[in-house]
Amino acid sequence: MEPRIRAIADHLAGELFADGSPADLVERYARTLPLSVICELLGLPLSDRPKFIAWANTVARLTSVIGVLRMIRGLSQMKRYLEDRLRVAREHGGEGLIAELVRVEMEGGRISANEMVSMIFLLLGAGSETTTHLISGSVYELIENPTLRDWLEEDWSRAGLAVEEFLRFVSPVQFSKPRFVRRDIELDGVQLKRGDRIMAMVAAANMDPQANEHPEQLDLQRRPNRHISFGTGIHFCLGHQLARIEGMCALQALFTRWPRLRLAVAPAQIRWRKRPGLRSIEKLPVVEGS
Ligand code: HEM
C-alpha cells in the first residue's frame, strides 16, 4: 500500500491550508491520513470517504456529553453503513479487506456479520488515533528541533530510522491493555498475586536507560532502538508495519510540501490530552512559514 499511502499523504499535505492559515495539523492531516488509509484498506468507495471520516471523528473528538450523543449517532450510522458495504461485497465481490473477508466467509462460513463489523471497529480503534499521534508528535518534535529536521530533509531514506525513534520517544500508546497475573511472583520488589490485574507501562519501558542510553534524548540515529511501542508477545501490534509506513510517508510528504512549516503559537501553548492511554496533542496550529 505504500505508493497509495504516499499519494494520500501528498494530497492531504497539498490541502493543509485550503481552508485558511493557521491550520490544525492534527485535524487536517494527522487524523485524516490514517482514517483515509483504513478506508482504502477496507476498500470503501472514494466518494464515501468524507462521510466515513466524519463519523469516525465523532469518536475521536469525544470531549462532552453532546460529544457522547454525537458519537452514539455516528457509531450506529457507521454500523449500518458497514453492514451495507458487506451486503454489496457479498453480492458483487470487489477489492479490499471487506471483500476479502467475505471470500473467507464464503469458503468456511467462519466469520459472522457481527464479527466482521466489530473487527472493522477494532481496526479503526487500534489503527487510527494511535497513528494520528505518532504523526502529530513527530511533526511537533521536528518543528521544535530544526537540526534534526535538516538532517532528515537531507536524505529521506533516513525516515525509517527516524520513525523508530519517534515511536520510542513519543510512545503514542502509553500502556498495554490489562493483563492478569498467572502465578504469584515478585517483580522488582513488588509482590504480585495470581489473578491480579496489571498493565505494562510501555512509555516507562521506552524511557529505561538500561534499554536505551540517554533515553531522554531524541536521537533520530539511535541504533539499535530497543523500544516496545508496539507491545510484545502474543498481542504484538497487528498494524506495526502499516503504522511505520504511514509515519514515514506523512513526514516526507508534509515537509517536502511545506519545508518552512512552523508552529502558529508558542510551544508552551500546545496542550496534550489529559485522557490516559494515548499521548495525544490536542491541537497543533501551524503556518506555512517564511
Ligand atoms: C503508531 C501506531 C500504533 C501504535 C503505537 C500501536 C501500538 C499497539 C500496542 C502497544 C499494542 C499491544 C497492546 C497490548 O499488548 O495490550 C497494539 C495492538 C494492536 N494493534 Fe496497534 N498500534 C499502532 C497502529 C496500529 C494500526 C495501524 C493497526 C491496524 C490497522 C493496529 C492494530 C492493532 C491490533 C488489531 C492490535 C491487537 C493485537 C492483539 O491483541 O492480538 N495498530 N498496538
PDB file of N, CA and C and ligand atoms in Angstrom, residues 38 41 122-123 126-128 130-131 134 167 172-173 175-179 202 228-232 234-240 242-243 246, ligand 1:
ATOM      1  N   ILE A  38      -7.276   3.586   6.313  1.00  0.00           N
ATOM      2  CA  ILE A  38      -8.160   2.481   6.708  1.00  0.00           C
ATOM      3  C   ILE A  38      -9.310   2.337   5.720  1.00  0.00           C
ATOM      4  N   LEU A  41      -7.874   0.561   2.873  1.00  0.00           N
ATOM      5  CA  LEU A  41      -7.622  -0.831   3.252  1.00  0.00           C
ATOM      6  C   LEU A  41      -8.915  -1.654   3.212  1.00  0.00           C
ATOM      7  N   LEU A 122     -12.538  -2.520  15.412  1.00  0.00           N
ATOM      8  CA  LEU A 122     -11.248  -2.744  16.090  1.00  0.00           C
ATOM      9  C   LEU A 122     -10.113  -2.089  15.293  1.00  0.00           C
ATOM     10  N   LEU A 123     -10.145  -2.285  13.974  1.00  0.00           N
ATOM     11  CA  LEU A 123      -9.093  -1.688  13.149  1.00  0.00           C
ATOM     12  C   LEU A 123      -9.119  -0.171  13.277  1.00  0.00           C
ATOM     13  N   ALA A 126      -7.912   0.714  16.931  1.00  0.00           N
ATOM     14  CA  ALA A 126      -6.485   0.455  17.192  1.00  0.00           C
ATOM     15  C   ALA A 126      -5.588   1.167  16.204  1.00  0.00           C
ATOM     16  N   GLY A 127      -6.117   1.407  15.014  1.00  0.00           N
ATOM     17  CA  GLY A 127      -5.223   1.845  13.943  1.00  0.00           C
ATOM     18  C   GLY A 127      -5.323   3.293  13.527  1.00  0.00           C
ATOM     19  N   SER A 128      -6.269   4.067  14.115  1.00  0.00           N
ATOM     20  CA  SER A 128      -6.304   5.442  13.622  1.00  0.00           C
ATOM     21  C   SER A 128      -5.739   6.448  14.610  1.00  0.00           C
ATOM     22  N   THR A 130      -3.987   6.047  17.208  1.00  0.00           N
ATOM     23  CA  THR A 130      -2.594   5.704  17.544  1.00  0.00           C
ATOM     24  C   THR A 130      -1.634   6.327  16.530  1.00  0.00           C
ATOM     25  N   THR A 131      -1.925   6.082  15.267  1.00  0.00           N
ATOM     26  CA  THR A 131      -1.036   6.588  14.208  1.00  0.00           C
ATOM     27  C   THR A 131      -1.133   8.108  14.114  1.00  0.00           C
ATOM     28  N   LEU A 134       1.279   9.379  16.549  1.00  0.00           N
ATOM     29  CA  LEU A 134       2.675   9.180  16.139  1.00  0.00           C
ATOM     30  C   LEU A 134       3.034  10.339  15.191  1.00  0.00           C
ATOM     31  N   LEU A 167       8.696   6.578  17.489  1.00  0.00           N
ATOM     32  CA  LEU A 167       7.844   5.594  18.168  1.00  0.00           C
ATOM     33  C   LEU A 167       8.256   5.465  19.630  1.00  0.00           C
ATOM     34  N   PRO A 172       3.197   6.728  21.505  1.00  0.00           N
ATOM     35  CA  PRO A 172       1.776   7.122  21.381  1.00  0.00           C
ATOM     36  C   PRO A 172       0.860   6.263  22.259  1.00  0.00           C
ATOM     37  N   VAL A 173       1.102   4.955  22.329  1.00  0.00           N
ATOM     38  CA  VAL A 173       0.320   4.110  23.237  1.00  0.00           C
ATOM     39  C   VAL A 173       1.128   3.995  24.522  1.00  0.00           C
ATOM     40  N   PHE A 175       0.346   2.607  27.623  1.00  0.00           N
ATOM     41  CA  PHE A 175       0.393   1.350  28.383  1.00  0.00           C
ATOM     42  C   PHE A 175      -0.423   0.273  27.680  1.00  0.00           C
ATOM     43  N   SER A 176      -0.158  -0.973  28.075  1.00  0.00           N
ATOM     44  CA  SER A 176      -0.837  -2.104  27.430  1.00  0.00           C
ATOM     45  C   SER A 176      -2.269  -2.197  27.938  1.00  0.00           C
ATOM     46  N   LYS A 177      -3.029  -3.056  27.301  1.00  0.00           N
ATOM     47  CA  LYS A 177      -4.335  -3.385  27.858  1.00  0.00           C
ATOM     48  C   LYS A 177      -4.079  -4.242  29.107  1.00  0.00           C
ATOM     49  N   PRO A 178      -5.113  -4.384  29.943  1.00  0.00           N
ATOM     50  CA  PRO A 178      -4.865  -5.111  31.198  1.00  0.00           C
ATOM     51  C   PRO A 178      -4.465  -6.570  30.970  1.00  0.00           C
ATOM     52  N   ARG A 179      -3.638  -7.050  31.859  1.00  0.00           N
ATOM     53  CA  ARG A 179      -3.245  -8.456  31.866  1.00  0.00           C
ATOM     54  C   ARG A 179      -3.553  -9.027  33.242  1.00  0.00           C
ATOM     55  N   VAL A 202       4.250   0.976  28.809  1.00  0.00           N
ATOM     56  CA  VAL A 202       5.083   1.000  27.607  1.00  0.00           C
ATOM     57  C   VAL A 202       5.982   2.241  27.614  1.00  0.00           C
ATOM     58  N   ILE A 228       9.414  -0.697  22.953  1.00  0.00           N
ATOM     59  CA  ILE A 228       8.325  -1.681  22.851  1.00  0.00           C
ATOM     60  C   ILE A 228       6.997  -0.964  22.549  1.00  0.00           C
ATOM     61  N   SER A 229       7.077   0.035  21.676  1.00  0.00           N
ATOM     62  CA  SER A 229       5.886   0.842  21.397  1.00  0.00           C
ATOM     63  C   SER A 229       4.751   0.057  20.750  1.00  0.00           C
ATOM     64  N   PHE A 230       5.071  -1.077  20.142  1.00  0.00           N
ATOM     65  CA  PHE A 230       4.010  -1.906  19.559  1.00  0.00           C
ATOM     66  C   PHE A 230       3.681  -3.093  20.460  1.00  0.00           C
ATOM     67  N   GLY A 231       4.108  -3.030  21.713  1.00  0.00           N
ATOM     68  CA  GLY A 231       3.847  -4.133  22.634  1.00  0.00           C
ATOM     69  C   GLY A 231       4.829  -5.270  22.387  1.00  0.00           C
ATOM     70  N   THR A 232       4.475  -6.424  22.918  1.00  0.00           N
ATOM     71  CA  THR A 232       5.355  -7.579  22.748  1.00  0.00           C
ATOM     72  C   THR A 232       4.535  -8.841  23.004  1.00  0.00           C
ATOM     73  N   ILE A 234       2.230 -12.226  22.405  1.00  0.00           N
ATOM     74  CA  ILE A 234       1.132 -12.719  21.553  1.00  0.00           C
ATOM     75  C   ILE A 234       0.247 -11.581  21.018  1.00  0.00           C
ATOM     76  N   HIS A 235       0.166 -10.486  21.749  1.00  0.00           N
ATOM     77  CA  HIS A 235      -0.686  -9.379  21.297  1.00  0.00           C
ATOM     78  C   HIS A 235       0.085  -8.269  20.587  1.00  0.00           C
ATOM     79  N   PHE A 236       1.288  -8.589  20.145  1.00  0.00           N
ATOM     80  CA  PHE A 236       2.088  -7.595  19.416  1.00  0.00           C
ATOM     81  C   PHE A 236       1.230  -6.954  18.313  1.00  0.00           C
ATOM     82  N   CYS A 237       1.411  -5.647  18.153  1.00  0.00           N
ATOM     83  CA  CYS A 237       0.547  -4.875  17.253  1.00  0.00           C
ATOM     84  C   CYS A 237       0.456  -5.475  15.849  1.00  0.00           C
ATOM     85  N   LEU A 238      -0.782  -5.655  15.441  1.00  0.00           N
ATOM     86  CA  LEU A 238      -1.060  -6.208  14.113  1.00  0.00           C
ATOM     87  C   LEU A 238      -0.706  -5.209  13.010  1.00  0.00           C
ATOM     88  N   GLY A 239      -0.746  -3.926  13.338  1.00  0.00           N
ATOM     89  CA  GLY A 239      -0.595  -2.905  12.293  1.00  0.00           C
ATOM     90  C   GLY A 239       0.766  -2.221  12.307  1.00  0.00           C
ATOM     91  N   HIS A 240       1.772  -2.891  12.901  1.00  0.00           N
ATOM     92  CA  HIS A 240       3.042  -2.167  13.115  1.00  0.00           C
ATOM     93  C   HIS A 240       3.684  -1.695  11.817  1.00  0.00           C
ATOM     94  N   LEU A 242       2.168  -1.139   8.921  1.00  0.00           N
ATOM     95  CA  LEU A 242       1.320  -0.100   8.336  1.00  0.00           C
ATOM     96  C   LEU A 242       1.589   1.244   9.027  1.00  0.00           C
ATOM     97  N   ALA A 243       1.655   1.211  10.349  1.00  0.00           N
ATOM     98  CA  ALA A 243       1.885   2.458  11.107  1.00  0.00           C
ATOM     99  C   ALA A 243       3.240   3.058  10.748  1.00  0.00           C
ATOM    100  N   GLU A 246       2.983   4.627   7.331  1.00  0.00           N
ATOM    101  CA  GLU A 246       2.203   5.868   7.405  1.00  0.00           C
ATOM    102  C   GLU A 246       3.035   6.992   8.015  1.00  0.00           C
TER     103      GLU A 246
HETATM  104  C1  HEM B   1       1.807   4.264  15.877  1.00  0.00           C
HETATM  105  C2  HEM B   1       0.783   3.474  15.724  1.00  0.00           C
HETATM  106  C3  HEM B   1       0.472   2.290  16.617  1.00  0.00           C
HETATM  107  C4  HEM B   1       0.911   2.013  17.885  1.00  0.00           C
HETATM  108  C5  HEM B   1       1.866   2.833  18.758  1.00  0.00           C
HETATM  109  C6  HEM B   1       0.289   0.760  18.267  1.00  0.00           C
HETATM  110  C7  HEM B   1       0.507   0.129  19.484  1.00  0.00           C
HETATM  111  C8  HEM B   1      -0.032  -1.080  19.837  1.00  0.00           C
HETATM  112  C9  HEM B   1       0.254  -1.777  21.070  1.00  0.00           C
HETATM  113  C10 HEM B   1       1.154  -1.271  22.191  1.00  0.00           C
HETATM  114  C11 HEM B   1      -0.449  -2.928  21.052  1.00  0.00           C
HETATM  115  C12 HEM B   1      -0.442  -4.022  22.127  1.00  0.00           C
HETATM  116  C13 HEM B   1      -1.414  -3.717  23.231  1.00  0.00           C
HETATM  117  C14 HEM B   1      -1.311  -4.738  24.337  1.00  0.00           C
HETATM  118  O1  HEM B   1      -0.463  -5.627  24.329  1.00  0.00           O
HETATM  119  O2  HEM B   1      -2.117  -4.637  25.257  1.00  0.00           O
HETATM  120  C15 HEM B   1      -1.201  -2.975  19.809  1.00  0.00           C
HETATM  121  C16 HEM B   1      -2.072  -3.971  19.441  1.00  0.00           C
HETATM  122  C17 HEM B   1      -2.835  -3.935  18.290  1.00  0.00           C
HETATM  123  N1  HEM B   1      -2.740  -3.036  17.254  1.00  0.00           N
HETATM  124 FE1  HEM B   1      -1.543  -1.415  17.206  1.00  0.00          FE
HETATM  125  N2  HEM B   1      -0.503   0.327  17.234  1.00  0.00           N
HETATM  126  C18 HEM B   1      -0.421   1.226  16.208  1.00  0.00           C
HETATM  127  C19 HEM B   1      -1.050   1.142  14.972  1.00  0.00           C
HETATM  128  C20 HEM B   1      -1.903   0.153  14.581  1.00  0.00           C
HETATM  129  C21 HEM B   1      -2.539   0.049  13.282  1.00  0.00           C
HETATM  130  C22 HEM B   1      -2.301   0.997  12.116  1.00  0.00           C
HETATM  131  C23 HEM B   1      -3.362  -1.051  13.328  1.00  0.00           C
HETATM  132  C24 HEM B   1      -4.278  -1.642  12.270  1.00  0.00           C
HETATM  133  C25 HEM B   1      -4.766  -1.011  11.238  1.00  0.00           C
HETATM  134  C26 HEM B   1      -3.226  -1.630  14.645  1.00  0.00           C
HETATM  135  C27 HEM B   1      -3.904  -2.742  15.089  1.00  0.00           C
HETATM  136  C28 HEM B   1      -3.679  -3.371  16.296  1.00  0.00           C
HETATM  137  C29 HEM B   1      -4.428  -4.536  16.738  1.00  0.00           C
HETATM  138  C30 HEM B   1      -5.560  -5.205  15.990  1.00  0.00           C
HETATM  139  C31 HEM B   1      -3.883  -4.886  17.982  1.00  0.00           C
HETATM  140  C32 HEM B   1      -4.331  -6.046  18.872  1.00  0.00           C
HETATM  141  C33 HEM B   1      -3.480  -7.251  18.627  1.00  0.00           C
HETATM  142  C34 HEM B   1      -3.837  -8.375  19.557  1.00  0.00           C
HETATM  143  O3  HEM B   1      -4.433  -8.139  20.633  1.00  0.00           O
HETATM  144  O4  HEM B   1      -3.504  -9.523  19.227  1.00  0.00           O
HETATM  145  N3  HEM B   1      -2.335  -0.876  15.372  1.00  0.00           N
HETATM  146  N4  HEM B   1      -0.902  -1.838  19.075  1.00  0.00           N
END
